[in-house]
PDB file of C-alpha atoms in Angstrom:
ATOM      1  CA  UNK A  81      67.451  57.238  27.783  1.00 97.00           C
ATOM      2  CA  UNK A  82      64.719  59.678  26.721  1.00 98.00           C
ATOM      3  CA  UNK A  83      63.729  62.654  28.745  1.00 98.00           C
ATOM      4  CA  UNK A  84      60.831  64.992  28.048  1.00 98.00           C
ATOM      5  CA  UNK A  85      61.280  68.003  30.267  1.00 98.00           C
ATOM      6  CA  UNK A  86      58.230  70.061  30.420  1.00 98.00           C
ATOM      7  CA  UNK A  87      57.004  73.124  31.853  1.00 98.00           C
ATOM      8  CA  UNK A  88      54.102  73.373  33.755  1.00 97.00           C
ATOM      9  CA  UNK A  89      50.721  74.578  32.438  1.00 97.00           C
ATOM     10  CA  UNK A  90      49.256  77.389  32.400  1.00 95.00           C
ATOM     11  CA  UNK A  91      48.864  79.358  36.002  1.00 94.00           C
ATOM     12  CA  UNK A  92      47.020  82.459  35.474  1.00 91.00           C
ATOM     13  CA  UNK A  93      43.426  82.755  33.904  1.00 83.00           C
ATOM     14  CA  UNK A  94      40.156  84.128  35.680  1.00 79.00           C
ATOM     15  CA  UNK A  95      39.567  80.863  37.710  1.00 73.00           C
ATOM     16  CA  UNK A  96      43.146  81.814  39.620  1.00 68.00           C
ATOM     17  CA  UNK A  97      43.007  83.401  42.821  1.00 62.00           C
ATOM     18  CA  UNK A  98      44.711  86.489  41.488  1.00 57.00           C
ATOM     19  CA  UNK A  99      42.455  86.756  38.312  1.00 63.00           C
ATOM     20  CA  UNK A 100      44.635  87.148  34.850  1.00 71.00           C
ATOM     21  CA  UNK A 101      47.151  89.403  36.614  1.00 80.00           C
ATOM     22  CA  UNK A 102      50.525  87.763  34.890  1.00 86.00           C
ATOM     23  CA  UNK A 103      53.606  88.072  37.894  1.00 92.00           C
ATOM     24  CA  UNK A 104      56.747  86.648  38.198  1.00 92.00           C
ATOM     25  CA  UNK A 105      56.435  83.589  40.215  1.00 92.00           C
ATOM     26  CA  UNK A 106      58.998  81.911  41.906  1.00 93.00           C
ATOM     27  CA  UNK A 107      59.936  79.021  43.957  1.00 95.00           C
ATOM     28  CA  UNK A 108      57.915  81.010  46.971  1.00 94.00           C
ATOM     29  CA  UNK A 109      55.222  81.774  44.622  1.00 92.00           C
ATOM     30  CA  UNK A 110      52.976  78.211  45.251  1.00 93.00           C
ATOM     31  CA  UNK A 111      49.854  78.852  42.458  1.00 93.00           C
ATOM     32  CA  UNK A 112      48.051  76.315  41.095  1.00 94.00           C
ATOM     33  CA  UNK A 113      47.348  75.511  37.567  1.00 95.00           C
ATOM     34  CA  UNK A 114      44.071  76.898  35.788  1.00 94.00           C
ATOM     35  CA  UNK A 115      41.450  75.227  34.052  1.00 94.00           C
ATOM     36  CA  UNK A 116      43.474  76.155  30.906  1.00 94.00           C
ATOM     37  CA  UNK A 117      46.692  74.572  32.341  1.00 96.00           C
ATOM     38  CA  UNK A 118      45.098  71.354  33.318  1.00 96.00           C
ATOM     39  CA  UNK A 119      43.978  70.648  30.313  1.00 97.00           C
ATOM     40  CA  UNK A 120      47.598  71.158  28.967  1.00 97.00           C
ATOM     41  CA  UNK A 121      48.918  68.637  31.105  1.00 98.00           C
ATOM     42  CA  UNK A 122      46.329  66.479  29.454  1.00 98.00           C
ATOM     43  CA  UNK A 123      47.460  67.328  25.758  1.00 98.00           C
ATOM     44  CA  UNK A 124      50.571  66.597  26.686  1.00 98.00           C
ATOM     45  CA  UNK A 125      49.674  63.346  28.085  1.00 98.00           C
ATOM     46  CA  UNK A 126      47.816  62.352  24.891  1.00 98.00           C
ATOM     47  CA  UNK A 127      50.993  63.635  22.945  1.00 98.00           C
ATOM     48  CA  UNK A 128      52.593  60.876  24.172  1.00 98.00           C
ATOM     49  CA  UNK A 129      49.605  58.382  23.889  1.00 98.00           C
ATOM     50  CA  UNK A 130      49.741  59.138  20.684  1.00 97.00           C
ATOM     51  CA  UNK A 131      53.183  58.430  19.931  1.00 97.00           C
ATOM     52  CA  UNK A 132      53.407  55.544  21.675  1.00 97.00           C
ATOM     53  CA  UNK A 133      55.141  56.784  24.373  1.00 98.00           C
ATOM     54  CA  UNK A 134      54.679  55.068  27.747  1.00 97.00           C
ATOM     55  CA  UNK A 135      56.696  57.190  30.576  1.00 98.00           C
ATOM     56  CA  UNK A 136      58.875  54.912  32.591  1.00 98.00           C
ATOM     57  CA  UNK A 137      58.947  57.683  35.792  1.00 98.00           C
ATOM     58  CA  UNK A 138      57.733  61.184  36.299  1.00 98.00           C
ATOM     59  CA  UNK A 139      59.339  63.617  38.994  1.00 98.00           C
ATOM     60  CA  UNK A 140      58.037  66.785  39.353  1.00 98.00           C
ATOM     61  CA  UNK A 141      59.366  69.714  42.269  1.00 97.00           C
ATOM     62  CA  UNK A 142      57.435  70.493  45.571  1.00 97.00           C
ATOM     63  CA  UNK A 143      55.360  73.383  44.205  1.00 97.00           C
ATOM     64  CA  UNK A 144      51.874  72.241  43.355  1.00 97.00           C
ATOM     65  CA  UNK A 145      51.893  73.668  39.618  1.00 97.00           C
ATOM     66  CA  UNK A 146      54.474  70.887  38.438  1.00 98.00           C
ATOM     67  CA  UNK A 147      53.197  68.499  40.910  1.00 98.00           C
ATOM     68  CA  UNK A 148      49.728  68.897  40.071  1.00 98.00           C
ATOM     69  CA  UNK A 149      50.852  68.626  36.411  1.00 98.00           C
ATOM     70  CA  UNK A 150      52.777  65.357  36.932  1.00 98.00           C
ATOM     71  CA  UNK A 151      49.204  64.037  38.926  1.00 98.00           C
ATOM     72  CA  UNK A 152      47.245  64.594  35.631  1.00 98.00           C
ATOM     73  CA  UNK A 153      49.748  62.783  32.996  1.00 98.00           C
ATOM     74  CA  UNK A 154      50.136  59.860  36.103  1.00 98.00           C
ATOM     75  CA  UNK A 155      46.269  59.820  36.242  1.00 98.00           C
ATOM     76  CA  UNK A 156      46.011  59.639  32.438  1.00 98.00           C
ATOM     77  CA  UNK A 157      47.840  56.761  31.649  1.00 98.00           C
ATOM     78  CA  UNK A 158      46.372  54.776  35.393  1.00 98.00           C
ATOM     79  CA  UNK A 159      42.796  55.950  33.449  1.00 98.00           C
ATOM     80  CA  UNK A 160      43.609  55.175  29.411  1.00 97.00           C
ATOM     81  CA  UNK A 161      46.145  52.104  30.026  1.00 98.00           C
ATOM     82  CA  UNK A 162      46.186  50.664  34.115  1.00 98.00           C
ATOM     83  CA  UNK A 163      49.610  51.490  34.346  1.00 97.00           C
ATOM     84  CA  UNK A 164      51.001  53.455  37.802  1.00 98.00           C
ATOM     85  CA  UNK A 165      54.175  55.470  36.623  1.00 98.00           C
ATOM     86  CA  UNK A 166      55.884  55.700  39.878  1.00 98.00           C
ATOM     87  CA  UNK A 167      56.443  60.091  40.654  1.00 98.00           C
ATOM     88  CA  UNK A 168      59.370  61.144  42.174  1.00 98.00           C
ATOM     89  CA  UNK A 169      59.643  64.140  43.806  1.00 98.00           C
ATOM     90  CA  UNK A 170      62.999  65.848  43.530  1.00 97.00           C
ATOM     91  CA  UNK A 171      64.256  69.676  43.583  1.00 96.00           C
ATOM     92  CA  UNK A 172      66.427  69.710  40.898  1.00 96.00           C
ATOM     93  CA  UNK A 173      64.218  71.426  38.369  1.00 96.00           C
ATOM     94  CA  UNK A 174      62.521  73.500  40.822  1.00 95.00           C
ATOM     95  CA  UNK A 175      61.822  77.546  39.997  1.00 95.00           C
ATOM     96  CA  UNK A 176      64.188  80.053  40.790  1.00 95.00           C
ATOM     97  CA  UNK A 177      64.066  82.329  43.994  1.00 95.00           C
ATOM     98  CA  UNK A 178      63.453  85.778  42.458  1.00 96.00           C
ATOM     99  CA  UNK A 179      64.029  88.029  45.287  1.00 95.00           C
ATOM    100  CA  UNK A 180      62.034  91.036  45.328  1.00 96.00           C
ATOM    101  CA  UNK A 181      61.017  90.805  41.356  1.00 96.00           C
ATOM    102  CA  UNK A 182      58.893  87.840  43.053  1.00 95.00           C
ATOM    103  CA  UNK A 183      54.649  89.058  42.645  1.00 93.00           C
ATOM    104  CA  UNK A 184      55.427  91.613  40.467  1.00 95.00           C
ATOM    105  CA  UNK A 185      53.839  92.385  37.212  1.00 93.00           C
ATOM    106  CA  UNK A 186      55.781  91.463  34.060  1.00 93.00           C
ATOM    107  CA  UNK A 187      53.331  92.086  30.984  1.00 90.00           C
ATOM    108  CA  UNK A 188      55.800  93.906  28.034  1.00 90.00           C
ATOM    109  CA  UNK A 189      58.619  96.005  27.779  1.00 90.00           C
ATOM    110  CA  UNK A 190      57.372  99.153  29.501  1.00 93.00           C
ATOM    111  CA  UNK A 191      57.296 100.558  32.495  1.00 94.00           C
ATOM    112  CA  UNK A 192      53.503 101.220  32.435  1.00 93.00           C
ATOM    113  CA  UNK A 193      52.596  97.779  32.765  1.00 93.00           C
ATOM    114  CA  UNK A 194      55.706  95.504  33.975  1.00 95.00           C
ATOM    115  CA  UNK A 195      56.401  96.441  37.421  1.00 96.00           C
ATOM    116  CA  UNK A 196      60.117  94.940  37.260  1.00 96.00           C
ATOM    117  CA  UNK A 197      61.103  97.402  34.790  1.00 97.00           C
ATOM    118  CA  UNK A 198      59.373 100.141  36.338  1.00 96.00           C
ATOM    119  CA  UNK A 199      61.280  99.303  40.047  1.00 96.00           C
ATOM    120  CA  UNK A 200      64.574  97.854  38.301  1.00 96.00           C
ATOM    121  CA  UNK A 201      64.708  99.140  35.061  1.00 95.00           C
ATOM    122  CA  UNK A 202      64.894  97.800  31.603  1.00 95.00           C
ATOM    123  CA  UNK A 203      68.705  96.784  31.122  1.00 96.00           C
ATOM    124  CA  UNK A 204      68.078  94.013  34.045  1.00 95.00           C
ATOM    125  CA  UNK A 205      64.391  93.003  32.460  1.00 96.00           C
ATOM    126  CA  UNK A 206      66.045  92.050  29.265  1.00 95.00           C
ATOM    127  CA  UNK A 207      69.259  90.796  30.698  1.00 95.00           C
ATOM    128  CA  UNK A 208      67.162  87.919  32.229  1.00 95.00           C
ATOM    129  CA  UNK A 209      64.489  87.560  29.694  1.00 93.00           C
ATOM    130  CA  UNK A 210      66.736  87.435  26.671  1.00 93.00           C
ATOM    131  CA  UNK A 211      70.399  85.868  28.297  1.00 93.00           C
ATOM    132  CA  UNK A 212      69.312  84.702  31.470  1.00 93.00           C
ATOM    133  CA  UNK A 213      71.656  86.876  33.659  1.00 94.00           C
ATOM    134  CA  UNK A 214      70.544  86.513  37.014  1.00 95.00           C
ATOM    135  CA  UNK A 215      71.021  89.685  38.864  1.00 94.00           C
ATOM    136  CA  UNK A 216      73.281  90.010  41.628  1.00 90.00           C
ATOM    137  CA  UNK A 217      72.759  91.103  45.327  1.00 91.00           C
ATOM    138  CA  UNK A 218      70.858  94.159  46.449  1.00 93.00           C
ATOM    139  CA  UNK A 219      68.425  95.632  45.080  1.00 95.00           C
ATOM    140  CA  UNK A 220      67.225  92.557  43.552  1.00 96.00           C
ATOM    141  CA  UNK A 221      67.895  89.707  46.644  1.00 94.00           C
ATOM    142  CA  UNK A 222      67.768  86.686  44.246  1.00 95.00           C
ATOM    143  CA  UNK A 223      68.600  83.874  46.147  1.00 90.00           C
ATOM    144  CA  UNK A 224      70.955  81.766  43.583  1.00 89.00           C
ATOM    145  CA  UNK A 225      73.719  82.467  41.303  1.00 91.00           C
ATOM    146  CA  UNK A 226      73.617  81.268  37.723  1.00 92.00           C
ATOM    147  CA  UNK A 227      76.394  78.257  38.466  1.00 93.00           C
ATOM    148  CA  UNK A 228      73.728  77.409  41.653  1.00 94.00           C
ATOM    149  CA  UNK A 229      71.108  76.348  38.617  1.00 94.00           C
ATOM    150  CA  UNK A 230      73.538  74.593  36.359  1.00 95.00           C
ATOM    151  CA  UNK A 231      75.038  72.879  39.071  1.00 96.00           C
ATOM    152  CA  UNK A 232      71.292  71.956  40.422  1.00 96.00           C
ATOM    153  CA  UNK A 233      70.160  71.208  36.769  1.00 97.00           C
ATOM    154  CA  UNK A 234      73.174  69.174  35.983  1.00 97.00           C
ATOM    155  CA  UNK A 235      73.058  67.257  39.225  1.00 97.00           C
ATOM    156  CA  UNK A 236      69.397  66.960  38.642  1.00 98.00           C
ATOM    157  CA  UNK A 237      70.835  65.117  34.957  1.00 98.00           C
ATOM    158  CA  UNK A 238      73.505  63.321  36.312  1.00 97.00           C
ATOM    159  CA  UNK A 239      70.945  61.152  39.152  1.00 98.00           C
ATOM    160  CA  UNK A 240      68.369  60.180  36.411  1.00 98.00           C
ATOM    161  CA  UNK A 241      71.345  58.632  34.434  1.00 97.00           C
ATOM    162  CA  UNK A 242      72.600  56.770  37.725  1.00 97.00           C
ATOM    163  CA  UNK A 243      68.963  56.043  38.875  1.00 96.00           C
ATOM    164  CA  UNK A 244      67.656  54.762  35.466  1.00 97.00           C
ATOM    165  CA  UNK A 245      68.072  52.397  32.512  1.00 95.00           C
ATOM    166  CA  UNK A 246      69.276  53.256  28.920  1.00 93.00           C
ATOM    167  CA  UNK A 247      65.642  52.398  27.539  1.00 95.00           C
ATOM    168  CA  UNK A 248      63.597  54.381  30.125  1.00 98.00           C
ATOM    169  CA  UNK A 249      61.430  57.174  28.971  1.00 98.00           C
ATOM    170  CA  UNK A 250      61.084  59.897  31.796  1.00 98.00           C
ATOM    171  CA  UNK A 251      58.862  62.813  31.984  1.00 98.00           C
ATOM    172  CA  UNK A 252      60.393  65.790  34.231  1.00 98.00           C
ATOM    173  CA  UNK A 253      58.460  68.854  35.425  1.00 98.00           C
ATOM    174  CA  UNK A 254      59.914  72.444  35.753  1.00 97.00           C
ATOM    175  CA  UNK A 255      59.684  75.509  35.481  1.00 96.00           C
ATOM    176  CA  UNK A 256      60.865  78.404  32.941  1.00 93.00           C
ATOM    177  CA  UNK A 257      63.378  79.415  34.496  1.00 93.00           C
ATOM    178  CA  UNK A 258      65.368  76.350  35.899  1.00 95.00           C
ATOM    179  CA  UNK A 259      64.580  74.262  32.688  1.00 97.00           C
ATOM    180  CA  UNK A 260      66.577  77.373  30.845  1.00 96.00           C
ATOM    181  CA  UNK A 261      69.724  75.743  32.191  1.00 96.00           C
ATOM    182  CA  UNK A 262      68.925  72.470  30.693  1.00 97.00           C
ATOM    183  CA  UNK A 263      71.420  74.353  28.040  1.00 96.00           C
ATOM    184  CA  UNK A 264      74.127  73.746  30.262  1.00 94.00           C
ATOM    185  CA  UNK A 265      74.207  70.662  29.350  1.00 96.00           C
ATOM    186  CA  UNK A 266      74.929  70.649  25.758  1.00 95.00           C
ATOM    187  CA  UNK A 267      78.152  72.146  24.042  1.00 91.00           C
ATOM    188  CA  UNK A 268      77.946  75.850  23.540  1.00 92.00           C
ATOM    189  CA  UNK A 269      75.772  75.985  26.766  1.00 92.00           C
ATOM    190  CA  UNK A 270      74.022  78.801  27.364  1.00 90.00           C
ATOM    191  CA  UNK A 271      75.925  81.332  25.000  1.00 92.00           C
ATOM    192  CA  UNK A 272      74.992  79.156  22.567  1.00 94.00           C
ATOM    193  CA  UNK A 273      71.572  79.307  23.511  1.00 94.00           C
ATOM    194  CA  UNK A 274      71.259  83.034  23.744  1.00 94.00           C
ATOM    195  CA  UNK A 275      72.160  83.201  20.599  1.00 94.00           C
ATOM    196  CA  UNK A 276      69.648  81.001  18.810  1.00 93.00           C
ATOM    197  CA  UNK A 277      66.906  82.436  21.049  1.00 91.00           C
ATOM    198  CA  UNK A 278      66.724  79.152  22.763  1.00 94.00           C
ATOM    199  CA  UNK A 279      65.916  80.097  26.340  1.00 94.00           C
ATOM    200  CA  UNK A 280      62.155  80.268  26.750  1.00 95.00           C
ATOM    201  CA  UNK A 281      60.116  77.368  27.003  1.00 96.00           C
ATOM    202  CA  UNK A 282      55.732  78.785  26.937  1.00 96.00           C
ATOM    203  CA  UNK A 283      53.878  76.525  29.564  1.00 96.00           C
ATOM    204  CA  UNK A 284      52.263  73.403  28.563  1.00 97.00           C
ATOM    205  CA  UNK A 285      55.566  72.925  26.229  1.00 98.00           C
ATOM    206  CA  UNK A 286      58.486  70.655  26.581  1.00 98.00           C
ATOM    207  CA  UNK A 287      61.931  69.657  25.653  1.00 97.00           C
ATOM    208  CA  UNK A 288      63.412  66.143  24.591  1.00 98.00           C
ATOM    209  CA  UNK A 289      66.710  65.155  25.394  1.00 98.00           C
ATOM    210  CA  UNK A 290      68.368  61.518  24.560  1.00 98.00           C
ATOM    211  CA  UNK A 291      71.084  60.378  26.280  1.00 97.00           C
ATOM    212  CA  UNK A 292      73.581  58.174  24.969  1.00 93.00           C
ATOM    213  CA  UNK A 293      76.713  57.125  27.115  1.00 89.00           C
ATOM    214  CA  UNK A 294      79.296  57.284  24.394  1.00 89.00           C
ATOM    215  CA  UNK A 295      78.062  61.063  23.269  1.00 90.00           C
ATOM    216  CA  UNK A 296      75.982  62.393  26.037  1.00 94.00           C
ATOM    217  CA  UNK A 297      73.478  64.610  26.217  1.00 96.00           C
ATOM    218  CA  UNK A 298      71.171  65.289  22.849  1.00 96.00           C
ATOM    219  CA  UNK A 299      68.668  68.207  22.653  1.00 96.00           C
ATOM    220  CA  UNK A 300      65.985  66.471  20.412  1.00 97.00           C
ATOM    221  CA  UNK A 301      63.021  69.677  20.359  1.00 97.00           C
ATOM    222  CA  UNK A 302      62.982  72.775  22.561  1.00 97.00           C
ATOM    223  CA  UNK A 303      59.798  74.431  23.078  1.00 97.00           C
ATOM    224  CA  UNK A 304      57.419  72.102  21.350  1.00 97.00           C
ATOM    225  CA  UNK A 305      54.161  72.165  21.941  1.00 96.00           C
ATOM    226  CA  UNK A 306      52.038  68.805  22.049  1.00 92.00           C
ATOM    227  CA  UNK A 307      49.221  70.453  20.675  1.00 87.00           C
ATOM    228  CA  UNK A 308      50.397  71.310  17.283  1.00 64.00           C
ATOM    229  CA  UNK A 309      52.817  67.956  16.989  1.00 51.00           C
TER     230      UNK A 309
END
């Protein structure tokens, strides 16, 4: 089985509600994509066009930015090819609750113009930007620990394998921060990954994982952008 787990396009640009104001946006953060985003979804759906890659199911998360992203690939291939992918919706790659950090600025490493630093300081900024260690109780108020999102992206794993056939091709919608614990999944998990700078994925990009019952899991690309394939 193939998976292609991508994050959502782009969500802030001057057709957003909140203008080009960049803030971190959680799970209770529901913004749509912008023209700019949109228009990745449909790169990445000609990516796969392209490669002959016909998507056997899509799931995408509640929140309309990976929904609404899911809609445009479905819509492509309905359009190019008269084929309806069936989309699943399902939690399991859905953004993280960030607690207080949630609507506040995050542009650089300074004070001046990320609001989290300024409020939280810089040791907890690049604790989660750079190793992904979720901060713990108050100040912060995140709602999950970091074995809640392995054990959600793991389960999330674990029901396509059950739920699909060893020749499917599936197209999964997330978010930065829950697709970061797609690392869980391989050996050396996520120390691994902090290590080879593997835990950012820039919207409009995507991962691909095979799956093969005698080895498991197999990270394929990380962070690859459809555009410049």
């Amino acid at each position: 089985m193939k998976v292609f787990a991508c994050r959502h396009g782009n969500t802030f640009g001057p057709d957003q509600q909140g203008g080009e104001r960049i803030f971190m946006s959680g799970c209770n953060n529901n913004i749509p994509l912008v023209a700019t985003g949109r228009q990745q979804a449909r790169n990445f759906a000609i990516y796969l066009d392209n490669n002959n890659i016909m998507p056997d199911a899509l799931y995408a998360n509640h929140l309309v930015r990976t929904w609404e992203m899911a809609v445009i690939i479905r819509e492509y291939f309905l359009a190019k090819h008269g084929v309806e992918i069936p989309l699943y919706k399902n939690e399991g790659l859905l953004e993280l609750d960030y607690g207080v950090w949630a609507g506040l600025t995050t542009k650089g490493e300074s004070a001046e113009t990320n609001e989290v630093i300024e409020k939280f300081g810089l040791e907890a900024w690049q604790a989660w930007q750079h190793e992904r260690k979720i901060p713990v109780g108050k100040p912060h108020d995140w709602k999950m620990t970091e074995k809640d999102m392995t054990q959600s992206v793991t389960d999330f794993f674990e029901g396509l394998i059950k739920r699909h056939d060893d020749n499917d091709t599936i197209v999964a919608i997330g978010s930065q921060g829950s697709l970061t614990f797609i690392n869980s999944l391989f050996t050396g998990g996520m120390k691994e990954a902090v290590e080879k700078k593997q835990v950012k994925i820039k919207t409009g990009h995507f991962c691909e994982l095979d799956y093969n019952h005698s080895s498991g899991w197999e990270l394929l690309k990380w962070n690859y952008s459809s555009v410049s394939a």
